[in-house]
Short mmCIF file of C-alpha atoms and ligand atoms in Angstrom, two decimals:
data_model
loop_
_atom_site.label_atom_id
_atom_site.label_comp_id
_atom_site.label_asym_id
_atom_site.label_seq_id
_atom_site.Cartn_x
_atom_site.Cartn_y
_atom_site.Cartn_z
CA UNK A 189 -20.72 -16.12 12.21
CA UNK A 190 -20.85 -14.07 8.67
CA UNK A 191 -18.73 -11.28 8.50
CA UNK A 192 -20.58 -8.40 7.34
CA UNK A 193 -18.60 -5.97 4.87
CA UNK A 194 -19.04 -2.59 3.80
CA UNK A 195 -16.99 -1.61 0.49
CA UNK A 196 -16.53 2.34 0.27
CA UNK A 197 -15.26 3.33 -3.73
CA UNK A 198 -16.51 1.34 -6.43
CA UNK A 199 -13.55 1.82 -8.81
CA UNK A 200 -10.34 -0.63 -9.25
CA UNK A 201 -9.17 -1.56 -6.28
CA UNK A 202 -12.66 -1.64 -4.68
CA UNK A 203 -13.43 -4.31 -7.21
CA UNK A 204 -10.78 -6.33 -6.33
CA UNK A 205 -11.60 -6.27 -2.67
CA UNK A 206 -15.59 -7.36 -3.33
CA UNK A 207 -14.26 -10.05 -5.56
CA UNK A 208 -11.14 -11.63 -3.09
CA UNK A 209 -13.43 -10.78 0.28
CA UNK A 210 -17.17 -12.60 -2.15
CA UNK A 211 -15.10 -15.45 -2.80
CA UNK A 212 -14.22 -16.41 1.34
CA UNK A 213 -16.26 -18.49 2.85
CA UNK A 214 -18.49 -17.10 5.76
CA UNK A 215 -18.02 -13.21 4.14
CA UNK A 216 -21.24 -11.16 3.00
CA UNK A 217 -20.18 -7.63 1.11
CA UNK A 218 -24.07 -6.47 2.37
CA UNK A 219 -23.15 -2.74 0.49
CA UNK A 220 -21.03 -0.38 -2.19
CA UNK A 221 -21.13 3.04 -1.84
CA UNK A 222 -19.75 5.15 -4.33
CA UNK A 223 -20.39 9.08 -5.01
CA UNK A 224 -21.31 7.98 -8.68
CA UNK A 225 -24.80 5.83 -8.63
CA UNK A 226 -24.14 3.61 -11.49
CA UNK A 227 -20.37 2.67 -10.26
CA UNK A 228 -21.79 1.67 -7.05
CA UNK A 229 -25.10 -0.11 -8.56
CA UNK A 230 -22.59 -1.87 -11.30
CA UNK A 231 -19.90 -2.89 -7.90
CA UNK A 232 -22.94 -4.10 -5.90
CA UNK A 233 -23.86 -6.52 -9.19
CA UNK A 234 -20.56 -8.35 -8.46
CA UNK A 235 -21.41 -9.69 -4.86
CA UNK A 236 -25.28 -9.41 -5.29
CA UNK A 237 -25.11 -6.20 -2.20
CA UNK A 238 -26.82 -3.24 -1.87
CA UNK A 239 -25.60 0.14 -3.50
CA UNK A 240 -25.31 3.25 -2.24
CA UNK A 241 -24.16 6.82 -2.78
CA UNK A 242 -23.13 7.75 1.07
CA UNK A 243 -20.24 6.67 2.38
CA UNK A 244 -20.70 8.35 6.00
CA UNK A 245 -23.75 6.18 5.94
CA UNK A 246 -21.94 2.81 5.53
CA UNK A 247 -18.81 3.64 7.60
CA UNK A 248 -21.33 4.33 10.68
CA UNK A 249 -24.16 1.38 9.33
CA UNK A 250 -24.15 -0.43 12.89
CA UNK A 251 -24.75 -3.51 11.36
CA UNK A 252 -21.55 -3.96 9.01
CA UNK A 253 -18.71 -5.48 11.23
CA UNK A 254 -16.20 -4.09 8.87
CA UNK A 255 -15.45 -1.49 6.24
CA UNK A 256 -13.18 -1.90 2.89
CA UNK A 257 -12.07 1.94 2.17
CA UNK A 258 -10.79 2.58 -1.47
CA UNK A 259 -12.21 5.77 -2.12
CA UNK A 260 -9.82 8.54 -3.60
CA UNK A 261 -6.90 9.19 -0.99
CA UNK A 262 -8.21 12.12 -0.17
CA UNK A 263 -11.53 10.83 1.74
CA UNK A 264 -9.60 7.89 3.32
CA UNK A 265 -8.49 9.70 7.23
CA UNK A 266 -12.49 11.18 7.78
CA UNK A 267 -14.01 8.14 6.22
CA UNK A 268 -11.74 5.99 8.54
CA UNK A 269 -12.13 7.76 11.43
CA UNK A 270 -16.25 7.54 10.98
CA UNK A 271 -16.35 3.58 11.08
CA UNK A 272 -13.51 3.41 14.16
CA UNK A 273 -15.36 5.98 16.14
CA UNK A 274 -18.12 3.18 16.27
CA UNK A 275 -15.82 0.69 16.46
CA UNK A 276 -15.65 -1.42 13.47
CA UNK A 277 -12.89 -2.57 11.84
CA UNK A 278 -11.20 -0.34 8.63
CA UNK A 279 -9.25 -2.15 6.06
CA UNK A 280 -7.82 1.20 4.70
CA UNK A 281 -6.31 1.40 0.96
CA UNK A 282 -2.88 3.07 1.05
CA UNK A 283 -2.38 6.39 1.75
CA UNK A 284 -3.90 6.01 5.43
CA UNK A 285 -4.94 10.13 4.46
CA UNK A 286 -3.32 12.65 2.21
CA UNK A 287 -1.04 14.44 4.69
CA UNK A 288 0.70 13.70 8.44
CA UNK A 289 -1.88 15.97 10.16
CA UNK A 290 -4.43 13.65 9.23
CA UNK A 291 -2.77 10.02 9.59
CA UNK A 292 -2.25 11.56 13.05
CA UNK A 293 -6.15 12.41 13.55
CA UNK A 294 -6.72 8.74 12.24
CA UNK A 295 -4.40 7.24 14.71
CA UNK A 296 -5.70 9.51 17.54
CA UNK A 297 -9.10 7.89 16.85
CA UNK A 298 -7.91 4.87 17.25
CA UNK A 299 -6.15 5.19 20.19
CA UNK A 300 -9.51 6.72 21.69
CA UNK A 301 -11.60 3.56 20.35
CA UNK A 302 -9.01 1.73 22.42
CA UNK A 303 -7.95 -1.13 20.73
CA UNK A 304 -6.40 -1.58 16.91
CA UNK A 305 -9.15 -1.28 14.44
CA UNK A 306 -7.39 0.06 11.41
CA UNK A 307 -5.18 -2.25 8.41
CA UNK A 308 -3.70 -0.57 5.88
CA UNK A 309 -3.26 -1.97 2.37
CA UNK A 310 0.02 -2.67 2.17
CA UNK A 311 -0.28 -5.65 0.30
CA UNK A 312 3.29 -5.91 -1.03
CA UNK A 313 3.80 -7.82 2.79
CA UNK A 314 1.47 -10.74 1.84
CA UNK A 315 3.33 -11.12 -1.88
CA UNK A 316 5.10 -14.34 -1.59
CA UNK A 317 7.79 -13.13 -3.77
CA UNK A 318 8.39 -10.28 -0.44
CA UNK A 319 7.79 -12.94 1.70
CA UNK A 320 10.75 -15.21 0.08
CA UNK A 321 12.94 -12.30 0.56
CA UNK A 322 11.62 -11.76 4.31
CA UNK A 323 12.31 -15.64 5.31
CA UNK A 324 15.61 -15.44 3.42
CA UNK A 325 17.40 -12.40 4.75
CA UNK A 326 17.02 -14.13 8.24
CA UNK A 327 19.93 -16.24 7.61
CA UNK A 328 21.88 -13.52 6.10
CA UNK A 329 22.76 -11.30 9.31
CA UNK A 330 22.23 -7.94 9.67
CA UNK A 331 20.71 -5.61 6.58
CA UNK A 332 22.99 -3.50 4.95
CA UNK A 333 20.92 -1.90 2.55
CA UNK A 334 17.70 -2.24 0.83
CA UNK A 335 17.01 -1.28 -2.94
CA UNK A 336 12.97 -1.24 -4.20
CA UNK A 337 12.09 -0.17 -8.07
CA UNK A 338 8.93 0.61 -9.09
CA UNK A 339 8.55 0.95 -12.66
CA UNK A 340 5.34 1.89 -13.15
CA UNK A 341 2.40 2.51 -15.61
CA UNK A 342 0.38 5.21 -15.35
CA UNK A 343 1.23 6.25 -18.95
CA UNK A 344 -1.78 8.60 -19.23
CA UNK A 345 -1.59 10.40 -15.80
CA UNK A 346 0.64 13.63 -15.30
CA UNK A 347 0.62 12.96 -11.53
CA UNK A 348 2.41 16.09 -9.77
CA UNK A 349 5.44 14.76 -7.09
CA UNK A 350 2.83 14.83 -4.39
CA UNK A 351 0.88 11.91 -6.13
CA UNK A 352 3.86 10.13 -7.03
CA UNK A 353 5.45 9.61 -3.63
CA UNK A 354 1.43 9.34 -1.67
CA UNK A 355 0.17 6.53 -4.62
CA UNK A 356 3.24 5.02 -5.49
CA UNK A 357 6.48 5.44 -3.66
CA UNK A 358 4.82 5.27 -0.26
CA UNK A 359 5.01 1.30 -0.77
CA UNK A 360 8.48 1.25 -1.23
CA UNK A 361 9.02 3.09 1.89
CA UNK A 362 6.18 0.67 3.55
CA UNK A 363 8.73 -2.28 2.36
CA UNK A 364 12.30 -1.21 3.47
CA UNK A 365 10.67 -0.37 7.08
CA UNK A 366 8.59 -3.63 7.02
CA UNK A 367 11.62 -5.64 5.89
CA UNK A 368 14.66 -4.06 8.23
CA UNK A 369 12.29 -3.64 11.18
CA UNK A 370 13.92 -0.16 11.89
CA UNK A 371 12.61 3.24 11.00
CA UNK A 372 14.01 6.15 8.13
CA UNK A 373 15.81 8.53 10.34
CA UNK A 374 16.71 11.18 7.18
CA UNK A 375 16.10 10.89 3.11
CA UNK A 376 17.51 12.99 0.71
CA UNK A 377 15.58 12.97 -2.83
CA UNK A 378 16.21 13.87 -6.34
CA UNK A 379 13.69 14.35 -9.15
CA UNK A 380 14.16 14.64 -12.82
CA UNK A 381 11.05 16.07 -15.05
CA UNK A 382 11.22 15.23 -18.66
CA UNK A 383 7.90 14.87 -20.52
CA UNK A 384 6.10 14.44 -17.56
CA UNK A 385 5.91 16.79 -14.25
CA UNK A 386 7.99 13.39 -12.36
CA UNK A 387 9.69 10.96 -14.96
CA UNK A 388 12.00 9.90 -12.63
CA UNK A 389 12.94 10.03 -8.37
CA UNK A 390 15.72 8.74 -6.32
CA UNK A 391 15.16 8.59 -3.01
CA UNK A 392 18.44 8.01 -0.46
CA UNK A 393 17.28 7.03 3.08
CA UNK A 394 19.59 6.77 6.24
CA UNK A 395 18.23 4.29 8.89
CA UNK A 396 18.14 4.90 12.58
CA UNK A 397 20.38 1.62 12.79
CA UNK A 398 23.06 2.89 10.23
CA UNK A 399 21.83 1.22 7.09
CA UNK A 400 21.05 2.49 3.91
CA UNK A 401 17.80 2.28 1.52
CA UNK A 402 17.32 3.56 -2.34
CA UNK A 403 14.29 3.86 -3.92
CA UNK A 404 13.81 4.52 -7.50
CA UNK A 405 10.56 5.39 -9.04
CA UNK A 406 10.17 5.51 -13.31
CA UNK A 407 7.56 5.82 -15.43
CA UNK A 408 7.63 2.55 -17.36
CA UNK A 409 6.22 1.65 -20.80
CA UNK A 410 6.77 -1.57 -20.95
CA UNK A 411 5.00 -3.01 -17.99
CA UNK A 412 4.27 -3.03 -14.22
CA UNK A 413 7.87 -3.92 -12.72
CA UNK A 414 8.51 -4.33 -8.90
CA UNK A 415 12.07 -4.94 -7.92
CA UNK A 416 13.06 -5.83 -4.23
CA UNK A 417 16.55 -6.76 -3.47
CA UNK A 418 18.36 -7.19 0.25
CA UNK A 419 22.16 -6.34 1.49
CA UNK A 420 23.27 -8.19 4.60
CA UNK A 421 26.65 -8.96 6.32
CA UNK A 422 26.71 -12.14 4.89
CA UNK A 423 24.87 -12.17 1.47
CA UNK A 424 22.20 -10.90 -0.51
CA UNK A 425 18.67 -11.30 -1.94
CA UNK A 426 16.87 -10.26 -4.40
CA UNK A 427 12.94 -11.16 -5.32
CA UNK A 428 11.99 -13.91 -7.71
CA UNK A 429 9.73 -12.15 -10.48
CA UNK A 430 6.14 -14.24 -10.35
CA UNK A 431 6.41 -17.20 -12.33
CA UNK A 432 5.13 -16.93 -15.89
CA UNK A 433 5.80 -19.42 -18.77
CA UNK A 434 8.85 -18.92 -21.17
CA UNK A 435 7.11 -18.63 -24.77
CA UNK A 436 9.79 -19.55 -27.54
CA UNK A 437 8.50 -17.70 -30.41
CA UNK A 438 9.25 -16.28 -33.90
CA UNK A 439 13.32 -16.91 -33.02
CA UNK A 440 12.89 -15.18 -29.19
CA UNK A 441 12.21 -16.37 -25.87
CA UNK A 442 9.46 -14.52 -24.01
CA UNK A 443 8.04 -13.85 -20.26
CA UNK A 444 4.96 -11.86 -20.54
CA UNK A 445 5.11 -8.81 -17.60
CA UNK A 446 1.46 -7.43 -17.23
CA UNK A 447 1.23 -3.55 -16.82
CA UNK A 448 -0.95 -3.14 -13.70
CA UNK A 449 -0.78 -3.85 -9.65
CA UNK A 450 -3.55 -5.99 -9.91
CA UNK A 451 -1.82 -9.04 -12.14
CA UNK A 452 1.12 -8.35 -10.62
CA UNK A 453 -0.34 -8.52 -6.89
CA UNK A 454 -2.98 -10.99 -7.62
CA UNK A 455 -1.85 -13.34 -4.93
CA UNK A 456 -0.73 -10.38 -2.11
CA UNK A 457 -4.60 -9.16 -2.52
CA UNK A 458 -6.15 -12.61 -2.36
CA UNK A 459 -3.93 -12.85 1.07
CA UNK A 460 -4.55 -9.90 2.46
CA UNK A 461 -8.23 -10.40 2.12
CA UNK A 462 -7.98 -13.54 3.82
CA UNK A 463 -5.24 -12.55 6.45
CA UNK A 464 -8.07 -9.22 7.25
CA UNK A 465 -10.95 -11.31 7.64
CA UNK A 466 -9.25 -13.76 9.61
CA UNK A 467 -8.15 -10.44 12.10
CA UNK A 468 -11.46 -9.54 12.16
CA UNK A 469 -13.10 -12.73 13.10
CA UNK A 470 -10.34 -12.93 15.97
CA UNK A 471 -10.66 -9.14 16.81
CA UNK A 472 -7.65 -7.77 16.20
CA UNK A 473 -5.60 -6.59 13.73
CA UNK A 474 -3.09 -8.83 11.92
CA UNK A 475 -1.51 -7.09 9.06
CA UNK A 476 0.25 -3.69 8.71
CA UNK A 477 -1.45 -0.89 11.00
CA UNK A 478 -2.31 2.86 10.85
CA UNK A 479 1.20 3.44 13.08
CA UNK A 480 2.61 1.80 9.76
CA UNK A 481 0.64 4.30 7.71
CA UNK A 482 1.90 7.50 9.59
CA UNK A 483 5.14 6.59 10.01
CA UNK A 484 5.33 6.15 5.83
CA UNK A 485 3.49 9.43 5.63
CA UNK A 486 6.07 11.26 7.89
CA UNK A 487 9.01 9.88 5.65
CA UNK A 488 7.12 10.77 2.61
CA UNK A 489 6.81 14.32 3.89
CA UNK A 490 10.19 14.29 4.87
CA UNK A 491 10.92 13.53 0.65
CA UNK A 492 8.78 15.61 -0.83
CA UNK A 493 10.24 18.49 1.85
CA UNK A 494 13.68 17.59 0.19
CA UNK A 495 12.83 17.59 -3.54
CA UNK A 496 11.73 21.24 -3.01
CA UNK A 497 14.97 21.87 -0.52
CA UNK A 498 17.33 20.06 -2.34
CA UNK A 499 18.86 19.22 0.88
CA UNK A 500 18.99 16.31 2.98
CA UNK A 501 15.09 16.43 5.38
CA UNK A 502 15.07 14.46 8.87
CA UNK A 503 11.96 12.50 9.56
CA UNK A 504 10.14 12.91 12.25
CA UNK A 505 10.52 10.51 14.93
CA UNK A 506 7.76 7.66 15.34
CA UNK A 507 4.72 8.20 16.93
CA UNK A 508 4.06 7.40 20.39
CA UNK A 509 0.70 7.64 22.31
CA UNK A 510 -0.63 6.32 24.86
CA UNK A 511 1.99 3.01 24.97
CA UNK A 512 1.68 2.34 20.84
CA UNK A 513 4.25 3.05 19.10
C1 LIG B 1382 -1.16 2.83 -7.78
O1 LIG B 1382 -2.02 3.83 -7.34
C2 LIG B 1382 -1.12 1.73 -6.79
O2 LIG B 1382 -1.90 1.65 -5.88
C3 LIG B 1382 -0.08 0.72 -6.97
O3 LIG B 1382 -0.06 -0.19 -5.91
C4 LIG B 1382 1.25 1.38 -7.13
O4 LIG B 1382 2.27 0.42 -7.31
C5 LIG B 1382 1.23 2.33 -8.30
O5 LIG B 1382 2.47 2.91 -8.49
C6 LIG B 1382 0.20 3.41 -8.02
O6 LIG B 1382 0.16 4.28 -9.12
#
């Protein structure tokens, strides 16, 4: 059977998807809607689909079995909720909505639709340089403490804290839960402003089962620059950067480091497209959910609480309804 798509936001990342879901075997991306007429037309070119400016009207088109949403984050919890109230499945870019009121209504919809619907793009959990670190901590007893970097590049944007922990951080947070399979009971977070609003945030996190997490967030200029690394009882781990050719040049040895999520995640997007559509053939949702979405919100509320507080912020405990948790 084909797989019918509908791809909501014609910009980056909703590129990316037409192109990884185009290229699998049995998938048809039938439309693109985007508010802006030419960046849907020009999306739609990629795939040979249909273009469109009305989002509502894809997310509800009866005859798309799923919906790609990577419209800005801000549209993400209605948009969602429109295509699970009808059933179909949602693969959801990251944040799952802009604040925990609304992951909650998205969850809630969910819940009433009555079976999982809803993946969120956490696609750091399909990079096989996470996944190394994943199979490798199992031998290493219980996790002491995990430590994520993002050095990133949005040179041009002054994003205000808000931005910084919903667009960026919130993977981190996505990482140390997915990895240590136990949830942030408290963080404590520190921001420094320099030339921009947020140059650089530390974020402490106490886990329900005792261990730690640290997050650091900088604005980079040299390139895109993801570091994982894993404390147990018994040893540690850190990630393997993706392999790239030494270049011996001019008296230097060189690895080239791109400056965007998309070469650095090339292979965690071409995954997660596959993993999705595999879900959806099979009905049910393989990858990380909308509880995984609301739970990062809540401890991304809880950070941003305690930037402004300067105090240590509890997170709320995980959401339970109706037996998920
Ligand atoms: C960006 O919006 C993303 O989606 C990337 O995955 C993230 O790593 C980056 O920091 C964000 O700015």
């Amino acid at each position: 059977m084909t797989v019918r798509i509908g791809v909501i936001g014609a910009g980056g990342m909703g590129r990316e998807h037409i192109t990884n879901l185009a290229a699998i075997d049995g998938v048809e991306v039938a439309v693109v809607a985007d508010v802006v007429a030419t960046a849907a037309l020009d999306a739609a070119g990629l795939c040979n689909a249909a273009a469109s400016t009305d989002a509502f009207a894809v997310a509800r088109d009866p005859s798309l079995d799923a919906i790609v949403i990577a419209s800005p984050d801000d549209t993400h919890a209605n948009l969602t909720i429109a295509a699970v109230e009808r059933g179909a499945f949602v693969l959801c870019e990251k944040p799952l909505a802009s604040n925990v009121a609304d992951a909650e209504r998205v969850v809630a919809a969910e819940v009433a639709a009555g079976r999982p619907l809803v993946q969120l793009g956490f696609m750091r959990q399909y990079d096989p340089a996470h996944l190394q670190v994943a199979t490798a901590i199992g031998e290493l007893g219980a996790i002491r403490h995990v430590r994520s970097a993002h050095r990133n590049t949005n040179h041009q944007w002054e994003r205000p804290l808000e931005l910084v922990f919903s667009q960026s951080l919130i993977h981190d947070v996505h990482t140390a839960r997915w990895l240590m399979g136990t949830e942030f009971s408290s963080v404590t977070t520190q921001v420094v402003s320099g030339p921009r609003p947020v140059e650089h945030v530390v974020v402490l996190g106490a886990m329900a089962d005792g261990s730690t997490v640290t997050i650091e967030f900088v604005e980079a200029t040299y390139g895109y620059d993801i570091d994982v690394e894993v404390t147990c009882e018994h040893g540690m781990v850190t990630a393997p950067q993706p392999a790239q050719p030494v270049v011996r040049f001019e008296g230097a040895g060189h690895q080239h480091i791109g400056d965007d999520w998309f070469g650095r995640f090339t292979e965690a997007y071409r995954a997660e497209a596959a993993d999705w559509i595999a879900g959806v053939r099979a009905g049910e949702v393989r990858g990380p959910t909308s509880i995984d979405g609301l739970a990062a919100q809540r401890v991304v509320d809880a950070a941003i609480r305690s930037a402004v507080s300067g105090q240590r912020e509890a997170v709320s405990p995980p959401f339970v309804t109706s037996g998920r948790t």
